[in-house]
Coordinates of C-alpha atoms in Angstrom, one line a residue:
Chain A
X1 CA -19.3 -102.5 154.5
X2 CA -21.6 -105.2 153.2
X3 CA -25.2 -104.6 153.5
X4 CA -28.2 -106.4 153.1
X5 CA -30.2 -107.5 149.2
X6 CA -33.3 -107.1 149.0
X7 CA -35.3 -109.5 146.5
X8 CA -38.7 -106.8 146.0
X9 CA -41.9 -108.0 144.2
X10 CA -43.2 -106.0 141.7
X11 CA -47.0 -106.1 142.4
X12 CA -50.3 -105.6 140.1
X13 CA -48.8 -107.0 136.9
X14 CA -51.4 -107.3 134.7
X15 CA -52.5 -110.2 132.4
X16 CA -50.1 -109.9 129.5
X17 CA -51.1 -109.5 125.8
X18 CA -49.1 -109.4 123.0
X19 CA -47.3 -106.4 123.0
X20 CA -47.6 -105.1 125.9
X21 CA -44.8 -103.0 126.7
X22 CA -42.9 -104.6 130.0
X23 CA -41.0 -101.8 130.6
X24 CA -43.2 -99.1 131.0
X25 CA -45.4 -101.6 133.0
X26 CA -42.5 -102.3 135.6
X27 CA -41.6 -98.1 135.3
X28 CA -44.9 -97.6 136.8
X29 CA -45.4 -100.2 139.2
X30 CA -41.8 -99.9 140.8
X31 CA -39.4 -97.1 141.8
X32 CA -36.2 -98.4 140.2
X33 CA -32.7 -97.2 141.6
X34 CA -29.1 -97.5 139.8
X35 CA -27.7 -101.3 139.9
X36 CA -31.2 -102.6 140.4
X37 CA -31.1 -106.2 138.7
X38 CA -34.7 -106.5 136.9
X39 CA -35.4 -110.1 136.6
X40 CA -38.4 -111.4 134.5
X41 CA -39.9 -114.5 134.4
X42 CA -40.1 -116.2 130.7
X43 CA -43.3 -116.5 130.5
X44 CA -44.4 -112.6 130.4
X45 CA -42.0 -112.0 127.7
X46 CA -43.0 -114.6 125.5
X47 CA -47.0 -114.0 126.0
X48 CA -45.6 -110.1 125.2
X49 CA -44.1 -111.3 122.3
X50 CA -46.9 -113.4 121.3
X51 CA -45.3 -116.5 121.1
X52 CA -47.7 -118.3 121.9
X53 CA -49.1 -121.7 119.7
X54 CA -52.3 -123.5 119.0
X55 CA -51.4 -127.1 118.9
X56 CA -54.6 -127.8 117.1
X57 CA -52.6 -126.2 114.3
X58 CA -49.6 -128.5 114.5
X59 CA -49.3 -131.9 112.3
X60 CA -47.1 -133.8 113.4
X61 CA -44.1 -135.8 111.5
X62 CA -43.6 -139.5 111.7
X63 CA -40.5 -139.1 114.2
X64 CA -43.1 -136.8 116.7
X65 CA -45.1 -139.7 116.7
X66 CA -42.4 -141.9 117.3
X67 CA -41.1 -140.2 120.4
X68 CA -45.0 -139.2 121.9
X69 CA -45.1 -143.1 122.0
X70 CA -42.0 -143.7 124.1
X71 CA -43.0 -140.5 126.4
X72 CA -46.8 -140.6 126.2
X73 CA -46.1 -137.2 125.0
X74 CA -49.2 -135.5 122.7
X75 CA -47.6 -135.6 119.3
X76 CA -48.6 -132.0 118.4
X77 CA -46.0 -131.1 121.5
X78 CA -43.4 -133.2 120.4
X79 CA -43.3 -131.5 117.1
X80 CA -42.9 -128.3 118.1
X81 CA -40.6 -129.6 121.0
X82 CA -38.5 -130.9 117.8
X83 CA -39.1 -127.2 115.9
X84 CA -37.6 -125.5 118.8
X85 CA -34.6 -127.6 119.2
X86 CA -31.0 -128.2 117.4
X87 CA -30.2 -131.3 119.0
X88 CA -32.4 -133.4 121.0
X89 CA -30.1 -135.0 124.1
X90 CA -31.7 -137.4 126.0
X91 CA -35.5 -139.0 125.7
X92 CA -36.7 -140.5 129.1
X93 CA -39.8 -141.9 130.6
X94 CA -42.2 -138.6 130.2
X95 CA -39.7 -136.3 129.8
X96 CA -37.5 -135.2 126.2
X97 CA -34.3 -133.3 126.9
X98 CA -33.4 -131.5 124.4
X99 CA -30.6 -128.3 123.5
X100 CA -32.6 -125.1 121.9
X101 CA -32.0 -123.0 119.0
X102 CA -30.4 -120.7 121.9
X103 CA -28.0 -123.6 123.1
X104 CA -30.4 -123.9 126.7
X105 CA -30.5 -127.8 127.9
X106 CA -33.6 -127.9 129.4
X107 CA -36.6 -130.2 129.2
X108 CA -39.2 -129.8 126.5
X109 CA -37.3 -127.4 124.8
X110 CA -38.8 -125.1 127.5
X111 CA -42.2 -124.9 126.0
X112 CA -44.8 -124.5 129.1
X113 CA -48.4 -125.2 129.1
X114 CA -49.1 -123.7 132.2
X115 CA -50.0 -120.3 133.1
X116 CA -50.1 -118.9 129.1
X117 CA -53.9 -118.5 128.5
X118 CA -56.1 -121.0 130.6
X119 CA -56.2 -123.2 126.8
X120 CA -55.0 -126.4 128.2
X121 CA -54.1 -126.5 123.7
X122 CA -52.2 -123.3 123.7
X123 CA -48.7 -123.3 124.7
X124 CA -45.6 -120.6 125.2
X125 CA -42.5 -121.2 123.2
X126 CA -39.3 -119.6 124.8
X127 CA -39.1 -116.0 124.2
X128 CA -37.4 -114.9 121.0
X129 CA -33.9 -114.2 121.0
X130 CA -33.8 -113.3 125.2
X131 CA -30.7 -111.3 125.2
X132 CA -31.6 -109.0 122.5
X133 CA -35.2 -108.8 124.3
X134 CA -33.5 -107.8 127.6
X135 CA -31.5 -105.1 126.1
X136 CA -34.7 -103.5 124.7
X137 CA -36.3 -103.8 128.2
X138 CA -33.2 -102.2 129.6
X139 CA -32.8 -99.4 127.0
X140 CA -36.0 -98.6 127.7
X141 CA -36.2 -98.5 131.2
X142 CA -33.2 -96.3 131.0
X143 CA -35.1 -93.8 128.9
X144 CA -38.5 -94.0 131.0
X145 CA -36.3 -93.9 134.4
X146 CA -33.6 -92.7 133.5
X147 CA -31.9 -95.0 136.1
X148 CA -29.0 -97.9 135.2
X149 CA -30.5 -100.9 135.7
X150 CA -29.6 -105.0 134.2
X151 CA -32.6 -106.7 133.1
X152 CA -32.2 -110.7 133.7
X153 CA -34.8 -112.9 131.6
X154 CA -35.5 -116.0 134.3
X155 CA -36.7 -119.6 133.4
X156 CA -37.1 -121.9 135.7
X157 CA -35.1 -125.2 134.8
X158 CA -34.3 -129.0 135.7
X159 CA -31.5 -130.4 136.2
X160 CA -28.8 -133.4 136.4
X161 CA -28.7 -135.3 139.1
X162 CA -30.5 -132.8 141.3
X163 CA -34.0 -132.9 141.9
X164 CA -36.5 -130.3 141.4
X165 CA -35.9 -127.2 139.0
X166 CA -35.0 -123.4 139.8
X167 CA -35.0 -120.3 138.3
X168 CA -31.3 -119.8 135.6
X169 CA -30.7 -116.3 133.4
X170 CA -32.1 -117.2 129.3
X171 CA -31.3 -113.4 129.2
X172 CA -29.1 -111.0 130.1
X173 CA -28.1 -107.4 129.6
X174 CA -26.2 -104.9 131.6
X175 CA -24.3 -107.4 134.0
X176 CA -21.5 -109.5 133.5
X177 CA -23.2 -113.2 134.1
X178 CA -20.5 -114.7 134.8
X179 CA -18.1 -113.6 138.1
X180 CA -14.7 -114.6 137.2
X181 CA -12.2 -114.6 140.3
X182 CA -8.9 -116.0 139.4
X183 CA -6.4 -113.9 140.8
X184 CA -8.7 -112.8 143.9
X185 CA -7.3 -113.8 147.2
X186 CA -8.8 -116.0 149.9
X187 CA -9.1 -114.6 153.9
X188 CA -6.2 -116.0 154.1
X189 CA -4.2 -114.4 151.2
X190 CA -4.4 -117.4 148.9
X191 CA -4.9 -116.8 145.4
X192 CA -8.1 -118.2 144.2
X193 CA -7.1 -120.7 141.0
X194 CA -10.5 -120.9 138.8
X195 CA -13.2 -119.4 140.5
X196 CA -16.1 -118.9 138.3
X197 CA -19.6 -117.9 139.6
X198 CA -22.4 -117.6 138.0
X199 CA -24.2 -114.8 139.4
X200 CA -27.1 -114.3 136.5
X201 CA -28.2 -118.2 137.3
X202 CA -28.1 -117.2 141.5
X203 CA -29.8 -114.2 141.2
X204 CA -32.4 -115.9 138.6
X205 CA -33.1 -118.3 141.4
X206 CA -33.1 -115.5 144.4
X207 CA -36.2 -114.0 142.1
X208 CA -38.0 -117.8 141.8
X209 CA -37.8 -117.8 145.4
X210 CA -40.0 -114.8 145.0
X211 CA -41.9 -115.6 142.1
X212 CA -43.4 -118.7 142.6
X213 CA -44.7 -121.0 139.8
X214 CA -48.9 -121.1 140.0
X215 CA -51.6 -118.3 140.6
X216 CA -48.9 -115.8 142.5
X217 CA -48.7 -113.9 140.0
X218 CA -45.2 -112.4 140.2
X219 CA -43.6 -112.6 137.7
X220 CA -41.2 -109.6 137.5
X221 CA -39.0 -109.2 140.7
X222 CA -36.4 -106.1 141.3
X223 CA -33.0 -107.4 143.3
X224 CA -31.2 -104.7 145.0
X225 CA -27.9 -104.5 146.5
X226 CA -26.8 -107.4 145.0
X227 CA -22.7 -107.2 143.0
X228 CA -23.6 -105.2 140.0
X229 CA -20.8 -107.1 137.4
X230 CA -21.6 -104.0 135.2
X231 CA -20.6 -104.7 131.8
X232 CA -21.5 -105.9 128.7
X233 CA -22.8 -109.6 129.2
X234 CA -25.0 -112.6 127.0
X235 CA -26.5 -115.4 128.7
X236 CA -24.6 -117.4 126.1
X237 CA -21.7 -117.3 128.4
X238 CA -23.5 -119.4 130.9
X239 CA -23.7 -122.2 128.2
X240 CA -20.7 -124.7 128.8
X241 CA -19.3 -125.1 125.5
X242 CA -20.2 -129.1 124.0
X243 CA -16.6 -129.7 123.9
X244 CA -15.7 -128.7 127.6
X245 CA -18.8 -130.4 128.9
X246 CA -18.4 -134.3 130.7
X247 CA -21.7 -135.2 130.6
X248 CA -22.6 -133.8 127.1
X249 CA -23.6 -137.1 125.1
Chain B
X1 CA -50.0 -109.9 150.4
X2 CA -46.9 -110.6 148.8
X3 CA -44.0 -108.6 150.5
X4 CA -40.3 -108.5 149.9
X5 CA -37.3 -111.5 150.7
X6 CA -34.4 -109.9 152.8
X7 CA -31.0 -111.3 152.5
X8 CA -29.2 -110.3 155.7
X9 CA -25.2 -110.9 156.5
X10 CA -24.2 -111.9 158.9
X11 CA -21.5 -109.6 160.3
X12 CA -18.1 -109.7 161.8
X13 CA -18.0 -114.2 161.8
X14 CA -14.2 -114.9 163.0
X15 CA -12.0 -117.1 162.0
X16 CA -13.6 -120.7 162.7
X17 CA -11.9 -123.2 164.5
X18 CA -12.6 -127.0 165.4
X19 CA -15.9 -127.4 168.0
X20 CA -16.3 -123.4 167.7
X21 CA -19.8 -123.1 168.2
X22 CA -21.6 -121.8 165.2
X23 CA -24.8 -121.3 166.7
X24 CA -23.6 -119.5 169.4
X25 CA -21.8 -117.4 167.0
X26 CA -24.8 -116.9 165.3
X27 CA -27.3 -116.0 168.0
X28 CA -24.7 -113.1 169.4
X29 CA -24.2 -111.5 166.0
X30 CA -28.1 -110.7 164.6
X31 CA -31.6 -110.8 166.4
X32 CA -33.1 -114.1 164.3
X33 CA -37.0 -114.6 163.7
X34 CA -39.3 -117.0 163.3
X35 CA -39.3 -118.5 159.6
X36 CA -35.9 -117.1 159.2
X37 CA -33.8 -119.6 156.9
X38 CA -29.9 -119.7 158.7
X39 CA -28.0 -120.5 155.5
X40 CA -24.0 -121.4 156.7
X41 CA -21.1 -121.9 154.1
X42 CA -19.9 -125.6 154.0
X43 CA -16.0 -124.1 155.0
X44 CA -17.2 -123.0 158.1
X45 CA -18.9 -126.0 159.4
X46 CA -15.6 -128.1 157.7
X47 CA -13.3 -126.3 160.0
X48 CA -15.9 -126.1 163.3
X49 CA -15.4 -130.1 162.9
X50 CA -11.9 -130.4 162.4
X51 CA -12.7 -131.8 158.8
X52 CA -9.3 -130.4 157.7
X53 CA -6.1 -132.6 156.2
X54 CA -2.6 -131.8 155.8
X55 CA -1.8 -133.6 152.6
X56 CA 1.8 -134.4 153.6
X57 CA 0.2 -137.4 155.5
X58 CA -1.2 -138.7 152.7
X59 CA -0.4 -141.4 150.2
X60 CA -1.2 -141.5 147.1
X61 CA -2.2 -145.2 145.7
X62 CA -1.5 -146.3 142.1
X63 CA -4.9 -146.1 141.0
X64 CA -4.3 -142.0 143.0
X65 CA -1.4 -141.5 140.8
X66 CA -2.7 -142.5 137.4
X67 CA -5.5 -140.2 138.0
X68 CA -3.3 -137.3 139.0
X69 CA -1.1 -138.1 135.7
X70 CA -4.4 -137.4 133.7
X71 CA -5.7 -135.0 135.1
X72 CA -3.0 -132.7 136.2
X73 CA -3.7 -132.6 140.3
X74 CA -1.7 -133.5 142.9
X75 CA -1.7 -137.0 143.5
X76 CA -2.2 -136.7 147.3
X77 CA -5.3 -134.3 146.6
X78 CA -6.6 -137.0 144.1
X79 CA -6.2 -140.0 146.8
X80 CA -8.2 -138.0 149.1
X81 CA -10.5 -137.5 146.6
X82 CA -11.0 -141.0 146.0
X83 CA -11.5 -141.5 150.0
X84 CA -14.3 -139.2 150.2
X85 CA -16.3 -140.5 147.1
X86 CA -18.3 -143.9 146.6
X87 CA -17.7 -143.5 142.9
X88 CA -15.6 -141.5 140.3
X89 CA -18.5 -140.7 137.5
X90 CA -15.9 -138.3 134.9
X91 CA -12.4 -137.5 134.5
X92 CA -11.7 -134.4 132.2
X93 CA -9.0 -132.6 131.1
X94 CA -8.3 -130.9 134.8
X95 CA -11.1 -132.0 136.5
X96 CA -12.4 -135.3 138.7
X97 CA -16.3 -135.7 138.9
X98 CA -17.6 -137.9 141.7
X99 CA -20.5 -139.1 143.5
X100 CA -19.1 -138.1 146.9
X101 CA -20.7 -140.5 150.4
X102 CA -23.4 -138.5 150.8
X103 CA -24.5 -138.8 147.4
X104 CA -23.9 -135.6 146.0
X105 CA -21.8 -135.3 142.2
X106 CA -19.6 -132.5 142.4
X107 CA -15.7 -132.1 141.2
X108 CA -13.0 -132.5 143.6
X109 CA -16.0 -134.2 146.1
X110 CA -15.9 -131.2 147.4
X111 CA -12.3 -130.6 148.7
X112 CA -11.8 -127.2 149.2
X113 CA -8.4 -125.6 149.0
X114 CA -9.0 -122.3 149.4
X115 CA -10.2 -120.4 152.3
X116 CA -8.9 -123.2 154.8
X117 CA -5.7 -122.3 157.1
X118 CA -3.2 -120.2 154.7
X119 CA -1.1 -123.2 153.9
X120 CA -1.5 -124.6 150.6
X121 CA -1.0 -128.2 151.6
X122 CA -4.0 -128.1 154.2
X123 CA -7.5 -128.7 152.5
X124 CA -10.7 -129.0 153.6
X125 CA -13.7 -131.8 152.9
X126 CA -17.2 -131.5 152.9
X127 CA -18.4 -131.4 156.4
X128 CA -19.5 -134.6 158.1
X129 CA -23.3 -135.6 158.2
X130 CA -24.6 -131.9 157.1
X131 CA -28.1 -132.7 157.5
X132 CA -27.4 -133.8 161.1
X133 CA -25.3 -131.2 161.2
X134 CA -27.7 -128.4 160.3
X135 CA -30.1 -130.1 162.8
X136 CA -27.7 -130.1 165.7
X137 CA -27.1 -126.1 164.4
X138 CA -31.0 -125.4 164.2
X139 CA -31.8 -127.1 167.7
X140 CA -28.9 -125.2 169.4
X141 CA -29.9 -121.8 167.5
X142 CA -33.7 -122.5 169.4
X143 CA -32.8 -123.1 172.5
X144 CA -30.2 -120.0 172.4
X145 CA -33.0 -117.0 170.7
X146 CA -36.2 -118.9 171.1
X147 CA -37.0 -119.0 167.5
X148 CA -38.3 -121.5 164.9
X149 CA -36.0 -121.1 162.1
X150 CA -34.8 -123.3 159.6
X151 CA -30.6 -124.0 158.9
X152 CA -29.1 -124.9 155.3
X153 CA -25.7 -125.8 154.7
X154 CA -24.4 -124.5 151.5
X155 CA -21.7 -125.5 149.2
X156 CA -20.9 -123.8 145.3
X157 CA -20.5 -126.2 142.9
X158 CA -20.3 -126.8 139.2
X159 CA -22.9 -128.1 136.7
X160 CA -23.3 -130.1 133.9
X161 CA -24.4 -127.8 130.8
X162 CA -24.0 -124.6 132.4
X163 CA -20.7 -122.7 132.6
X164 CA -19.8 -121.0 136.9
X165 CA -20.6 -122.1 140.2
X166 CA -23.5 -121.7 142.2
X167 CA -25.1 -122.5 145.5
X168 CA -26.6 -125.4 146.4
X169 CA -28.1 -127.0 149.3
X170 CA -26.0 -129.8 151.0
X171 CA -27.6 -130.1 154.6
X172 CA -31.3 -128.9 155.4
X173 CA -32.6 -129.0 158.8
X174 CA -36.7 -127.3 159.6
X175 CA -37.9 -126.9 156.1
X176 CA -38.8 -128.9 152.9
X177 CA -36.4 -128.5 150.7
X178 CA -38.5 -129.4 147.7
X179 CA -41.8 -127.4 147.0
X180 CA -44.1 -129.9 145.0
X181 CA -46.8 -128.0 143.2
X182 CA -48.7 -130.6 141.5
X183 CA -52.7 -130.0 142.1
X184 CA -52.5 -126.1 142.8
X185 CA -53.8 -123.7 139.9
X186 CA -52.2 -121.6 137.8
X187 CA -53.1 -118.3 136.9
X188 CA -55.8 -119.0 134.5
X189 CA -57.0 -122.2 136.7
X190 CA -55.0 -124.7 134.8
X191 CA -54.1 -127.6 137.2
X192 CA -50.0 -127.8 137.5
X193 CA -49.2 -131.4 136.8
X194 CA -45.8 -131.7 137.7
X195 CA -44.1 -128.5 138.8
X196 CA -41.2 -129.1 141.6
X197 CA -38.9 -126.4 143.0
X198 CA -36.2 -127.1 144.6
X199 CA -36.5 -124.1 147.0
X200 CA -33.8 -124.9 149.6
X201 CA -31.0 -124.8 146.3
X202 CA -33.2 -121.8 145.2
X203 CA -32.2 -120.5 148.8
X204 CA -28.5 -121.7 148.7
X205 CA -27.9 -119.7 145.6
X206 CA -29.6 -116.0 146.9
X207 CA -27.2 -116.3 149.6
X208 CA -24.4 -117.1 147.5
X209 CA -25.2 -113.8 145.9
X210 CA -24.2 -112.0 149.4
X211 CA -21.7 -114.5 150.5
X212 CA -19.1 -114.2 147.8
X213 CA -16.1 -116.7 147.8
X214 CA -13.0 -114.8 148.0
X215 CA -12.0 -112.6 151.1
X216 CA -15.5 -111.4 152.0
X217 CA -15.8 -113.4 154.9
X218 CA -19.5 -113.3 155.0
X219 CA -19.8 -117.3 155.5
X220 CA -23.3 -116.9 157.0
X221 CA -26.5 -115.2 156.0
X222 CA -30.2 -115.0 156.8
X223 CA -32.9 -115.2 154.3
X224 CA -36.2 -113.4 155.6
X225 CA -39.6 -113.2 154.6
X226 CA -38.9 -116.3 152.2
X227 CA -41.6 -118.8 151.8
X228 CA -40.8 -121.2 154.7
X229 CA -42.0 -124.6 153.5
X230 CA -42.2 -125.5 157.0
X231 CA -41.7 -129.3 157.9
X232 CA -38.8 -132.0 158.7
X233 CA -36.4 -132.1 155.4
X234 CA -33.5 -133.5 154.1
X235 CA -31.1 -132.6 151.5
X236 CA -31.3 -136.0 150.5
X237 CA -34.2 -135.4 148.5
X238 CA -32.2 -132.8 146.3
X239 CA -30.2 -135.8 145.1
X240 CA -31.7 -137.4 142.1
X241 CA -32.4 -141.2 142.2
X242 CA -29.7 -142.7 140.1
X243 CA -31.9 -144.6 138.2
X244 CA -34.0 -141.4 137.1
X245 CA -30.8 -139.9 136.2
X246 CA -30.7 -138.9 132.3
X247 CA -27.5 -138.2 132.4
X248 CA -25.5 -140.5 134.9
X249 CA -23.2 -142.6 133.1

């Protein structure tokens, strides 16, 4: 019998400061049951991890300043732009594509400038290292709760050739991101060939639908009933590898 | 007050046919409400219009058969393929990416060949004019329960960058399906500048999360309580202008 998911809000989430403890702030805000997916928003874990940045402390290099010209760009956030990146892709009108130390392929290397202090000169990096970070959220939910839960670590992302972003798994622990169904068979009895879904990203964006992106302020979300792919999992398996990827430049 | 999204099935759909009625279908099978978003599985709508092909009447041309020798497909498959899709963007290893008529880039423009009648040499396309489509759906569904809801039509498709499939929105009908935020205030007061969501994708992909692809046969689900960006839409806007397209070759 399939029953109903419910996307639930997880209201009067404080303003968070670095090191602020997210789990025990969800652990007393919500009730979590067994197979809840916990799904939280980028921004909270890097503001909890204080990775946040002054660009009044940034000098930027002769190539930062190349680039801020050809995006109107402010230099300082080019720079870091170029610190958190491996590979920068693509470089458009006002927007710099680039592939992150984690592998993401996202604009701006992810860095936001809105919603991180009210300091239109302080910006959020990416949180560090998300998988390992959800793992410690999970861990410790588990001891606080004592309930099984996977802990998804959401950003919200554009995309090619589709307009406007949504919400994709940076994070992932205690799911299996990825929901591989070769082998399955159709209503009809045919096998299913190469069917790959990618369940972190969907339930990433079932939270943004939730979360919203201004004053809201909800930025941690609880999915229930959803397919619990328990296992192991790393959002790195949601990262095409360069050499399979068309469009890759 | 902020309260929780519902993703309902719903149950016992049968086997479609062509010019079954899927708002009919609908309306008998769960109470709807106002602001409810109707989100339908492209296969269903393919087979209520009779978009099915038996590919022993097709084919294949030379230009068919040179793809198939690259790419591994059946030829017949490819020259369909080809027939559905103003232009062929990729070819890789075991996989054709095109922009199909109505704009969107997928693989395989969509052809589905699982899930369709039981014989492997029928297939299904993408259905016909989805917007119009989820219109006709939406305008049937209120003069059936009464209510003002709003109809997606979803397909699962690939993406550059990211490994697995997930829902997007093919045909809209009662609802914007982007949600532009530039001018509100974040958190802290901080004007957004350019924040877009692309809710009705966002919407797509949490009830992919139910709808599974396999033998679940939940091809139709309602989202409740989700922000209902209320207004005339079309899933036209999803598609990015080629020009602004980073990453179109």
């Amino acid at each position: 019998m399939i029953s109903e998911i419910r996307i639930i809000p997880v209201l009067d989430i404080p303003l968070i400061k670095e090191q602020d403890d997210l789990a025990k702030i969800v652990s007393e805000r919500i009730e979590l049951e067994d197979k809840d997916i916990v799904v939280i928003c980028e921004t909270v874990v890097t503001k909890s991890q204080g990775r946040v940045v002054d660009l009044k402390k940034i000098n930027p290099s002769t190539r930062a300043l190349d680039i801020s010209k050809k995006t109107g760009k402010d230099p300082r956030l080019v720079q870091l732009i170029l610190d958190e990146s491996k590979e920068v892709l693509k470089i458009g009108d006002s927007v710099i594509v680039v592939e992150t130390r984690d592998g993401n392929i996202c604009a701006s290397a992810g860095i936001d400038v809105s919603n991180v202090c009210g300091d239109e000169s302080v910006v959020g990096l990416l949180p560090k290292d998300p998988d390992k970070e959800a793992e410690k959220i999970r861990q410790k939910l588990k001891k606080l709760t004592g309930k099984e839960v996977a802990v998804i670590i959401s950003d919200t992302q554009g995309r090619p050739f589709r307009s406007g972003a949504i919400g994709v798994a940076i994070g992932v622990s205690g799911m299996k991101p990825l929901w591989k169904r070769a082998g399955e068979k159709d209503l009809y009895g045919y096998e299913l060939k190469s069917s790959i879904i990618a369940t972190a990203d969907e339930a990433a964006s079932a939270a943004s639908l939730l979360m919203g992106q201004a004053d809201e302020g909800i930025p941690i979300v609880v999915i229930r009933g959803a397919r619990h792919l328990k296992g192991e999992g790393s959002s790195k398996e949601l990262l095409r590898e360069k050499e399979k990827d068309l469009f890759r430049p």
